[in-house]
PDB file of C-alpha atoms in Angstrom:
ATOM      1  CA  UNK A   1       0.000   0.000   0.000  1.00  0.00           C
ATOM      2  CA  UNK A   2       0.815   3.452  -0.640  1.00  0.00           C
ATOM      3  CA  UNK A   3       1.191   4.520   3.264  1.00  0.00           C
ATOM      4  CA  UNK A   4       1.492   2.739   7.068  1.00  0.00           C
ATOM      5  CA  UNK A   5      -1.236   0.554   7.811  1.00  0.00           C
ATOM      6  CA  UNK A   6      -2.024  -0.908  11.571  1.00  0.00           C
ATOM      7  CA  UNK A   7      -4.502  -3.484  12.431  1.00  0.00           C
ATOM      8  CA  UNK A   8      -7.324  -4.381  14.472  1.00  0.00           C
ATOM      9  CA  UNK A   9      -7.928  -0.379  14.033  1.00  0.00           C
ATOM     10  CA  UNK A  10     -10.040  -1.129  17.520  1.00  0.00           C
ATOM     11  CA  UNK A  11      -9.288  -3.262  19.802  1.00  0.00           C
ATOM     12  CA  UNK A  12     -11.107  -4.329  23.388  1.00  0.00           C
ATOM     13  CA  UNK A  13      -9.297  -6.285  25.607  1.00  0.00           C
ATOM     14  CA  UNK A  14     -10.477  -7.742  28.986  1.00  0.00           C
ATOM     15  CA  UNK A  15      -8.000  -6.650  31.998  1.00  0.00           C
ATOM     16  CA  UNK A  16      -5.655  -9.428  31.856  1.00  0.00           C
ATOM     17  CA  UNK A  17      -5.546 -10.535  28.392  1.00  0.00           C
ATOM     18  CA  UNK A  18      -3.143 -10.165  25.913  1.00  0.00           C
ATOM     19  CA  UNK A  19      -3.107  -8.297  22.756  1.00  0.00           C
ATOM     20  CA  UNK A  20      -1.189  -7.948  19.880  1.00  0.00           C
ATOM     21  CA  UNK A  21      -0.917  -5.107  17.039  1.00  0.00           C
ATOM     22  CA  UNK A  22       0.083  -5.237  13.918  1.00  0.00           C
ATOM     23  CA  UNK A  23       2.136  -2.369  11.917  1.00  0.00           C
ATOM     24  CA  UNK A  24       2.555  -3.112   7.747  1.00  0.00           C
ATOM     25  CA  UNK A  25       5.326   0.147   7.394  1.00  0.00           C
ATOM     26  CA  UNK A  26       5.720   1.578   3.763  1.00  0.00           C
ATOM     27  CA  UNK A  27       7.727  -0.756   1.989  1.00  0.00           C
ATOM     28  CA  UNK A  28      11.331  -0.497   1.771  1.00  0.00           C
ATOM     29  CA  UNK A  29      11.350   2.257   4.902  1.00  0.00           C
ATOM     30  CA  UNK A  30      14.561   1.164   7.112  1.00  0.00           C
ATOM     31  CA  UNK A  31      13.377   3.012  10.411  1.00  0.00           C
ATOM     32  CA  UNK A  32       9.933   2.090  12.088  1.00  0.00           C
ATOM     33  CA  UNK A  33       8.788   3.534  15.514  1.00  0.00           C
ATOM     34  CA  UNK A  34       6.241   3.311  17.390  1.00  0.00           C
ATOM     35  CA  UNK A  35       4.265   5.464  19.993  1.00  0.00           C
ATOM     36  CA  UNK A  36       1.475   5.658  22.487  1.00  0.00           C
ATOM     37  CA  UNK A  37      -0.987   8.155  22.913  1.00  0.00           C
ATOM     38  CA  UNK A  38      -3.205   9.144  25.279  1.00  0.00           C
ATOM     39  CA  UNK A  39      -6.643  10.485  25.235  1.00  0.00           C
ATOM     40  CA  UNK A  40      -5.973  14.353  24.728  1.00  0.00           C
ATOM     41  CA  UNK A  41      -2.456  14.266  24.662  1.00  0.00           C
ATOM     42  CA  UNK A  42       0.507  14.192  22.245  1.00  0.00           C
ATOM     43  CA  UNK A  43       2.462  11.126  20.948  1.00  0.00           C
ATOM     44  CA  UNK A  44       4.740   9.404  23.757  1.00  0.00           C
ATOM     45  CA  UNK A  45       7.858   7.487  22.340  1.00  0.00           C
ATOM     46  CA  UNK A  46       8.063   3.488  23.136  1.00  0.00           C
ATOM     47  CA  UNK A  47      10.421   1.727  20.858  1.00  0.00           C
ATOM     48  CA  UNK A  48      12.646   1.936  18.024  1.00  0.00           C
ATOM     49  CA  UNK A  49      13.965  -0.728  15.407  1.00  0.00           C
ATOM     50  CA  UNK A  50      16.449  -0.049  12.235  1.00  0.00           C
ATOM     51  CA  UNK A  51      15.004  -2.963  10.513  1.00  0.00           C
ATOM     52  CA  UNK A  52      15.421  -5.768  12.258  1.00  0.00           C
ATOM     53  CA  UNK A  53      17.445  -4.665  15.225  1.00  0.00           C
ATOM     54  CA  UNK A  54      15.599  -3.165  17.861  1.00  0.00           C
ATOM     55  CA  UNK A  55      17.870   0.059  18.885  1.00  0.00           C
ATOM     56  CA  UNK A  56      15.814   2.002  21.492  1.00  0.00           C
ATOM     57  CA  UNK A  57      13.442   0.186  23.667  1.00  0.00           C
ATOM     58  CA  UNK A  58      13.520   3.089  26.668  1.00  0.00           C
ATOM     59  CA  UNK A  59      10.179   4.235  26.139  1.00  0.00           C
ATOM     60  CA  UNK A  60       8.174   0.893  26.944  1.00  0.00           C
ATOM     61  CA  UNK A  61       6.302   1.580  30.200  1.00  0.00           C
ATOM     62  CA  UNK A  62       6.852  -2.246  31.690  1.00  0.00           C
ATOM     63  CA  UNK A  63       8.154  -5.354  30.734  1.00  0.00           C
ATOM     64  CA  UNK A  64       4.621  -6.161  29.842  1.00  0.00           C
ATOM     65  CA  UNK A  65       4.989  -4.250  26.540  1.00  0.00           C
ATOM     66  CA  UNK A  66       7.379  -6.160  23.854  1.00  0.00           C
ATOM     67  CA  UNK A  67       7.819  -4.977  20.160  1.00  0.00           C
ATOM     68  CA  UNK A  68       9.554  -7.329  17.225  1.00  0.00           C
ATOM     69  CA  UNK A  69      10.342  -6.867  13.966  1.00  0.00           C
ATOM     70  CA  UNK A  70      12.052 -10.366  12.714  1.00  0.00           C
ATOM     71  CA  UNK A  71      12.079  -9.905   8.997  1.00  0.00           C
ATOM     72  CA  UNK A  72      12.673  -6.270   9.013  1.00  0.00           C
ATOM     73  CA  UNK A  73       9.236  -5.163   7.616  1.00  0.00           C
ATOM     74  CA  UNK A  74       5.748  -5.851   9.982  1.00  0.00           C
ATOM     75  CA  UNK A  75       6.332  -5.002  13.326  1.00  0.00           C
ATOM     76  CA  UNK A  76       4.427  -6.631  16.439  1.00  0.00           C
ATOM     77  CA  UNK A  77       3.836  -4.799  19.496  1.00  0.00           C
ATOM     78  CA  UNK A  78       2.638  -7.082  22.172  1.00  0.00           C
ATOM     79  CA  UNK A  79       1.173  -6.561  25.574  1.00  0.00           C
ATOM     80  CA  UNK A  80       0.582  -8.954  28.118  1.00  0.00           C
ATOM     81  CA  UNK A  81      -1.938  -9.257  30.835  1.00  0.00           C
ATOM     82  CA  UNK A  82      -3.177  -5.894  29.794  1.00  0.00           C
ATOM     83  CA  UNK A  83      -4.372  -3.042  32.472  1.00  0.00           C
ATOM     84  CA  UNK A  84      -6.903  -0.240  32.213  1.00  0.00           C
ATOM     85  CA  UNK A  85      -3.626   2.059  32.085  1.00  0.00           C
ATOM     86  CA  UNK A  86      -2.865   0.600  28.891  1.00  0.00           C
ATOM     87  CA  UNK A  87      -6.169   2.112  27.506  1.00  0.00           C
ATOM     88  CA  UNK A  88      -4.802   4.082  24.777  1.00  0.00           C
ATOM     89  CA  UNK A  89      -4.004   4.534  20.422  1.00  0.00           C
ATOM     90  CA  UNK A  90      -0.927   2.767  19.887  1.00  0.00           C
ATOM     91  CA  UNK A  91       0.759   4.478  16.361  1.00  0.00           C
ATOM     92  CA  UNK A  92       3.266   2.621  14.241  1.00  0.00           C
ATOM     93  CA  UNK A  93       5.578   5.530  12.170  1.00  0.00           C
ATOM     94  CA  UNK A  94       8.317   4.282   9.861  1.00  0.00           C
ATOM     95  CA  UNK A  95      10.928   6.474   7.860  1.00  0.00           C
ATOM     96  CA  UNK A  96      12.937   5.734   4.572  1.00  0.00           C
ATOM     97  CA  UNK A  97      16.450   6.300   6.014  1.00  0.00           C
ATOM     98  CA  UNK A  98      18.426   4.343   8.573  1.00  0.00           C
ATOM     99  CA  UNK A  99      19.415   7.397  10.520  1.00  0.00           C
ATOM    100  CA  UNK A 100      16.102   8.616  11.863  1.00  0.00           C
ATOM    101  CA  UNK A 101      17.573  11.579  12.960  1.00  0.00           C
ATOM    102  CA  UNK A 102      15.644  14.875  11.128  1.00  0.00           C
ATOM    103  CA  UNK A 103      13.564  12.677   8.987  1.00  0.00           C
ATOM    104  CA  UNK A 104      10.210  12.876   8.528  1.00  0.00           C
ATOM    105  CA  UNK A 105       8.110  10.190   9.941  1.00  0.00           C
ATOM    106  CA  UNK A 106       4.917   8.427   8.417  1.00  0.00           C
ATOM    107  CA  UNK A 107       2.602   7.512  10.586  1.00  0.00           C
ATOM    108  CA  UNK A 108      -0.113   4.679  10.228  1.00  0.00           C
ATOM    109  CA  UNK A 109      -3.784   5.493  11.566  1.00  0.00           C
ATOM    110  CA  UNK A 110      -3.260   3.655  14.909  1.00  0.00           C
ATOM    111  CA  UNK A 111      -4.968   0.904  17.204  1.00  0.00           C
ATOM    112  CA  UNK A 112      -7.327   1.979  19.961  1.00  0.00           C
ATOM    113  CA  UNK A 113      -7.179   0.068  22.642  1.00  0.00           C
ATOM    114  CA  UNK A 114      -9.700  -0.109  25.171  1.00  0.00           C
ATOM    115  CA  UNK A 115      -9.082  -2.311  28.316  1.00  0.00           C
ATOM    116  CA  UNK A 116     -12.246  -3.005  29.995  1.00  0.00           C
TER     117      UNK A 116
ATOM    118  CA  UNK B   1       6.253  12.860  30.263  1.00  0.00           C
ATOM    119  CA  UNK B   2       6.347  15.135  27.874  1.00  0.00           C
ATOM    120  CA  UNK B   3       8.879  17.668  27.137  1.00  0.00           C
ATOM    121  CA  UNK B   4       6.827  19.737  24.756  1.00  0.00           C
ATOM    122  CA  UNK B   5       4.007  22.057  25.693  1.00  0.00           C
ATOM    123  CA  UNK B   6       1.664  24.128  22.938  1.00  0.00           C
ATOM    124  CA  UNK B   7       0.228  26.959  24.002  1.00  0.00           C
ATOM    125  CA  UNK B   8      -2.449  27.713  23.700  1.00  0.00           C
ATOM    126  CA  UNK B   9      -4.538  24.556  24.256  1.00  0.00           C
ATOM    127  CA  UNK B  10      -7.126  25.201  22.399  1.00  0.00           C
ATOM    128  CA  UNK B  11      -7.885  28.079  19.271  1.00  0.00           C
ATOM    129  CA  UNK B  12     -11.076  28.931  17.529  1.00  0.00           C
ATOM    130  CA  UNK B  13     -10.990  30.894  14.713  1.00  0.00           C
ATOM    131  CA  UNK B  14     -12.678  32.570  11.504  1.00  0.00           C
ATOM    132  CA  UNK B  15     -11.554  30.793   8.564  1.00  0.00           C
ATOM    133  CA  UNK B  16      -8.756  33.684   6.638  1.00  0.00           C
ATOM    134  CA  UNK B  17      -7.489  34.790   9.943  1.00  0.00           C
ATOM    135  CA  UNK B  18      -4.334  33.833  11.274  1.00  0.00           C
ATOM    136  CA  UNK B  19      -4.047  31.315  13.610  1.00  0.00           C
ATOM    137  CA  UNK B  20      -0.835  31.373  15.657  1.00  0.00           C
ATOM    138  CA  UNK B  21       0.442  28.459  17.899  1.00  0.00           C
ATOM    139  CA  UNK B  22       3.721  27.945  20.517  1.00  0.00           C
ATOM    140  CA  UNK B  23       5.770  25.287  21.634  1.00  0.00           C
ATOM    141  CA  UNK B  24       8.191  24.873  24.302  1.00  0.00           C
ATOM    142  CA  UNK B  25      10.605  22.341  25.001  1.00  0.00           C
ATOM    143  CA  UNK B  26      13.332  21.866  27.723  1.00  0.00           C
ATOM    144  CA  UNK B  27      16.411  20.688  26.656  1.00  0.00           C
ATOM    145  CA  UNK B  28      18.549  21.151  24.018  1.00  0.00           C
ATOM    146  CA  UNK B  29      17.754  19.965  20.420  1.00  0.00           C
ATOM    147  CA  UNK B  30      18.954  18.468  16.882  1.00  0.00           C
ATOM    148  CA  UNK B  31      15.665  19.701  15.155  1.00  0.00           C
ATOM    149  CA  UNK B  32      12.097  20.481  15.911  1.00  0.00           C
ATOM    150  CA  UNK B  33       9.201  19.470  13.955  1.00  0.00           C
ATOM    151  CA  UNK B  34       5.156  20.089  13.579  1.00  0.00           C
ATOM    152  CA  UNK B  35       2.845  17.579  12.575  1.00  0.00           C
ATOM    153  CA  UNK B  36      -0.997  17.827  12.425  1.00  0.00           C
ATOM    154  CA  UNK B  37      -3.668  15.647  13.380  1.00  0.00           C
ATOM    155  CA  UNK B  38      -6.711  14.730  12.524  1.00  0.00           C
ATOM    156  CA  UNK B  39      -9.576  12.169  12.602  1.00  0.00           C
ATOM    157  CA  UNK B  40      -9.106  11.561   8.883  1.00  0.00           C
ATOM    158  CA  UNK B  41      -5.740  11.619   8.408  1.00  0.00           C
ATOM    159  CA  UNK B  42      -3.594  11.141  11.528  1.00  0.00           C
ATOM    160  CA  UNK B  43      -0.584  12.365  12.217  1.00  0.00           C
ATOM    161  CA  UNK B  44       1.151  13.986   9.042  1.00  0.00           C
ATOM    162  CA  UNK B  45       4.318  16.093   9.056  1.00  0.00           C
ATOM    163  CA  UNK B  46       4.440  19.514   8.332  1.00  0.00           C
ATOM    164  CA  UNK B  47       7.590  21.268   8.515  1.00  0.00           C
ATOM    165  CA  UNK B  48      11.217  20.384   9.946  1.00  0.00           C
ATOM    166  CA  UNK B  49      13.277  23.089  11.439  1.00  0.00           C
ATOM    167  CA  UNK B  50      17.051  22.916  12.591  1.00  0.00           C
ATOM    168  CA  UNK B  51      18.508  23.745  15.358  1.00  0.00           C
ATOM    169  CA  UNK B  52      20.719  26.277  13.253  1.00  0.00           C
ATOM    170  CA  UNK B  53      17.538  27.879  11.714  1.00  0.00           C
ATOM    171  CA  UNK B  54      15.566  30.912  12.946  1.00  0.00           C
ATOM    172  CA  UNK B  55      12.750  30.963   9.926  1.00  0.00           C
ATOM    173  CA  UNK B  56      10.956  28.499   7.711  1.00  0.00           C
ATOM    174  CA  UNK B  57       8.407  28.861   5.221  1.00  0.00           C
ATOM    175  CA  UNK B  58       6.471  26.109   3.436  1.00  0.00           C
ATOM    176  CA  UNK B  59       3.167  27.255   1.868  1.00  0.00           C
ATOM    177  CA  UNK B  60       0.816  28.892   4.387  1.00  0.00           C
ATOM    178  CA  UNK B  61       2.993  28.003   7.249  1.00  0.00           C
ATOM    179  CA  UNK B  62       5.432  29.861   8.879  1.00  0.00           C
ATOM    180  CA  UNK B  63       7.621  28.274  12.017  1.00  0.00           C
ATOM    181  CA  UNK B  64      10.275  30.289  14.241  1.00  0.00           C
ATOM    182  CA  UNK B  65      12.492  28.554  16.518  1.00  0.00           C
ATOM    183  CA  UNK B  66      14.042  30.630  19.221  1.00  0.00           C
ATOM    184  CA  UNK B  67      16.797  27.831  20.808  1.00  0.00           C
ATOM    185  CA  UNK B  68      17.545  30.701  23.797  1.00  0.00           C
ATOM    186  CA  UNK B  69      14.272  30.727  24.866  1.00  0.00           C
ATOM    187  CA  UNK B  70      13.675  27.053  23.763  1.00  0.00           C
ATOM    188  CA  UNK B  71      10.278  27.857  21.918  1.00  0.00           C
ATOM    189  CA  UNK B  72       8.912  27.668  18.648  1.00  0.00           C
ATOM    190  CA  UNK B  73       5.984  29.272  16.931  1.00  0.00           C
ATOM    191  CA  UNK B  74       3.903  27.840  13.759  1.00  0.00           C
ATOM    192  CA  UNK B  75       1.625  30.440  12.130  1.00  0.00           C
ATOM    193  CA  UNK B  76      -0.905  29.221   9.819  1.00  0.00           C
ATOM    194  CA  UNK B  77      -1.882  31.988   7.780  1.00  0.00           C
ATOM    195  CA  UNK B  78      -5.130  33.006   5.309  1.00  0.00           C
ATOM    196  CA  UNK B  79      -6.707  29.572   7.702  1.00  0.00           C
ATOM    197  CA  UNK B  80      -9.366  27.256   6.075  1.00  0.00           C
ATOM    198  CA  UNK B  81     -12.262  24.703   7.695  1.00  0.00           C
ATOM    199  CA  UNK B  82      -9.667  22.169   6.753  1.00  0.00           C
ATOM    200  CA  UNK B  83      -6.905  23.202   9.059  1.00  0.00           C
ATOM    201  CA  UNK B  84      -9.077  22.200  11.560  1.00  0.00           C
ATOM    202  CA  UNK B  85      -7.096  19.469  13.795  1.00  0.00           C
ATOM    203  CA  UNK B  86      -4.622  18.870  16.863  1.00  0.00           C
ATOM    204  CA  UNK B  87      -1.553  20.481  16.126  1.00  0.00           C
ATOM    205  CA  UNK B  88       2.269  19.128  17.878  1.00  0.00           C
ATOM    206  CA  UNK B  89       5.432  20.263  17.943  1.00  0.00           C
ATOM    207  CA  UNK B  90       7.568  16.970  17.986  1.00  0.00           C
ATOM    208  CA  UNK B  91      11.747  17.523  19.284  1.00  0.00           C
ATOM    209  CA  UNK B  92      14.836  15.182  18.307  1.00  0.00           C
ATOM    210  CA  UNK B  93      16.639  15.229  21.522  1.00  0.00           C
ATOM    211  CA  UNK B  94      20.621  14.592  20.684  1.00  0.00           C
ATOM    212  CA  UNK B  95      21.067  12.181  22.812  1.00  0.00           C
ATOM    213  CA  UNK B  96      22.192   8.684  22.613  1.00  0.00           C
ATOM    214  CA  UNK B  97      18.458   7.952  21.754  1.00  0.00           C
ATOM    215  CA  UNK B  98      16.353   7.889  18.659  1.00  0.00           C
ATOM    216  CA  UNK B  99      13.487   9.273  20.475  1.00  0.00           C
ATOM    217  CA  UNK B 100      11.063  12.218  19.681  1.00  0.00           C
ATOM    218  CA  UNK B 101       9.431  14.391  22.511  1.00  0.00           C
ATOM    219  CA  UNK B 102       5.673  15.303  21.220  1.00  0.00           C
ATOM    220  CA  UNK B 103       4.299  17.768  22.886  1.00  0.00           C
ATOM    221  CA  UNK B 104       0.383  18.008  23.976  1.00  0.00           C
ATOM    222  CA  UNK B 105      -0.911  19.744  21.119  1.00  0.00           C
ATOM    223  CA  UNK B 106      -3.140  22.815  20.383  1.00  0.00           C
ATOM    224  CA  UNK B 107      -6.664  21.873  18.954  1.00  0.00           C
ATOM    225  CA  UNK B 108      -7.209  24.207  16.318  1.00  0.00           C
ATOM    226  CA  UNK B 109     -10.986  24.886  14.923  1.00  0.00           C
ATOM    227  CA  UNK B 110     -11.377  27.089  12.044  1.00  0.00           C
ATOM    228  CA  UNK B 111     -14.950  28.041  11.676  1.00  0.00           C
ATOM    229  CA  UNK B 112     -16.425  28.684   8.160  1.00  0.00           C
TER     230      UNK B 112
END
């Protein structure tokens, strides 16, 4: 596809269960990020990969949240046992280049999560 | 957290006025960046600035970035229903990370 794409585009989880999201990043883009946001706030940073590698992982709130990205391309972010805290739209961004830095990102539309 | 905040928080505004927005940040940068958001289309970039830069122009949009007072501005001029969305300022921290710093956003309605 022409841009990002991110499925389920909704999500509802019972507290407890796991969930996983999907991110498809535009193809041949070498950096892919993603981010959680809030209800009325901005973007918050949770992991970075340069295909396959996984270079910045500072921003995951608990070692319930993992991300992958084994071939390079789709990227799975994963949360177990999921709490009302993670109630949220998870965004998947990618970028052409391998250095990230002052590069614009694309962003896909995002999963809402809702954790009942 | 956040480093970022946009003031103000929210804007309402008659569509061809001016609609100005500011963002401040906290520590020092590599580059600061807006991006707009809406229900239909997400997040999209707008405009990059440097560090190094002062001024940027790109179509309607106008952005200042003032690293001594760690703010920037992004003025949307001659404003349409369209603009209406969320707008962030996002900042590349040079650090030994590759993470951006969004800030909250101003929520921008341009009234027809």
């Amino acid at each position: 596809g022409a841009g990002v794409s991110q499925s389920p585009r909704y999500k509802v989880a019972k507290r407890g269960q796991d969930v996983a999201l999907r991110c498809d990043p535009i193809s041949g883009h070498v950096s892919l990020f993603w981010y959680q946001q809030a209800l009325g706030q901005g973007p918050e940073f949770l992991t970075y990969f340069q295909n396959e590698a996984q270079l910045d992982k500072s921003g995951l709130p608990s070692d319930r949240f993992f991300a992958e990205r084994p071939e390079g391309s789709v990227s799975t972010l994963k949360i177990q046992r999921t709490q009302q805290e993670d109630s949220a739209v998870y965004l998947c961004a990618s970028s052409l280049v391998s250095t990230p830095r002052s590069n614009e990102q694309f962003f896909g539309p995002g999963t809402r999560l809702t954790v009942l | 957290s956040q480093q970022g905040e946009e003031d103000p928080q929210a804007l309402s505004i008659q569509e061809g006025e001016n609609a100005t927005m500011n963002c401040s940040y906290k520590t020092s940068i590599n580059n600061l960046q807006w991006y707009r958001q809406n229900s239909g289309r997400g997040l999209v970039h707008l405009i990059l600035i440097r560090s190094n830069e002062r001024e940027k122009h790109s179509g309607r949009l106008r952005v200042t970035l003032d690293t001594s007072k760690k703010s920037s501005s992004l003025l949307i001029t001659a404003s349409r229903a369209a603009d209406t969305a969320s707008y962030f300022c996002a900042t590349e921290v040079p650090s030994g990370t590759y993470k951006y710093i969004f800030g909250t956003g101003t929520r921008l309605k341009v009234l027809a």
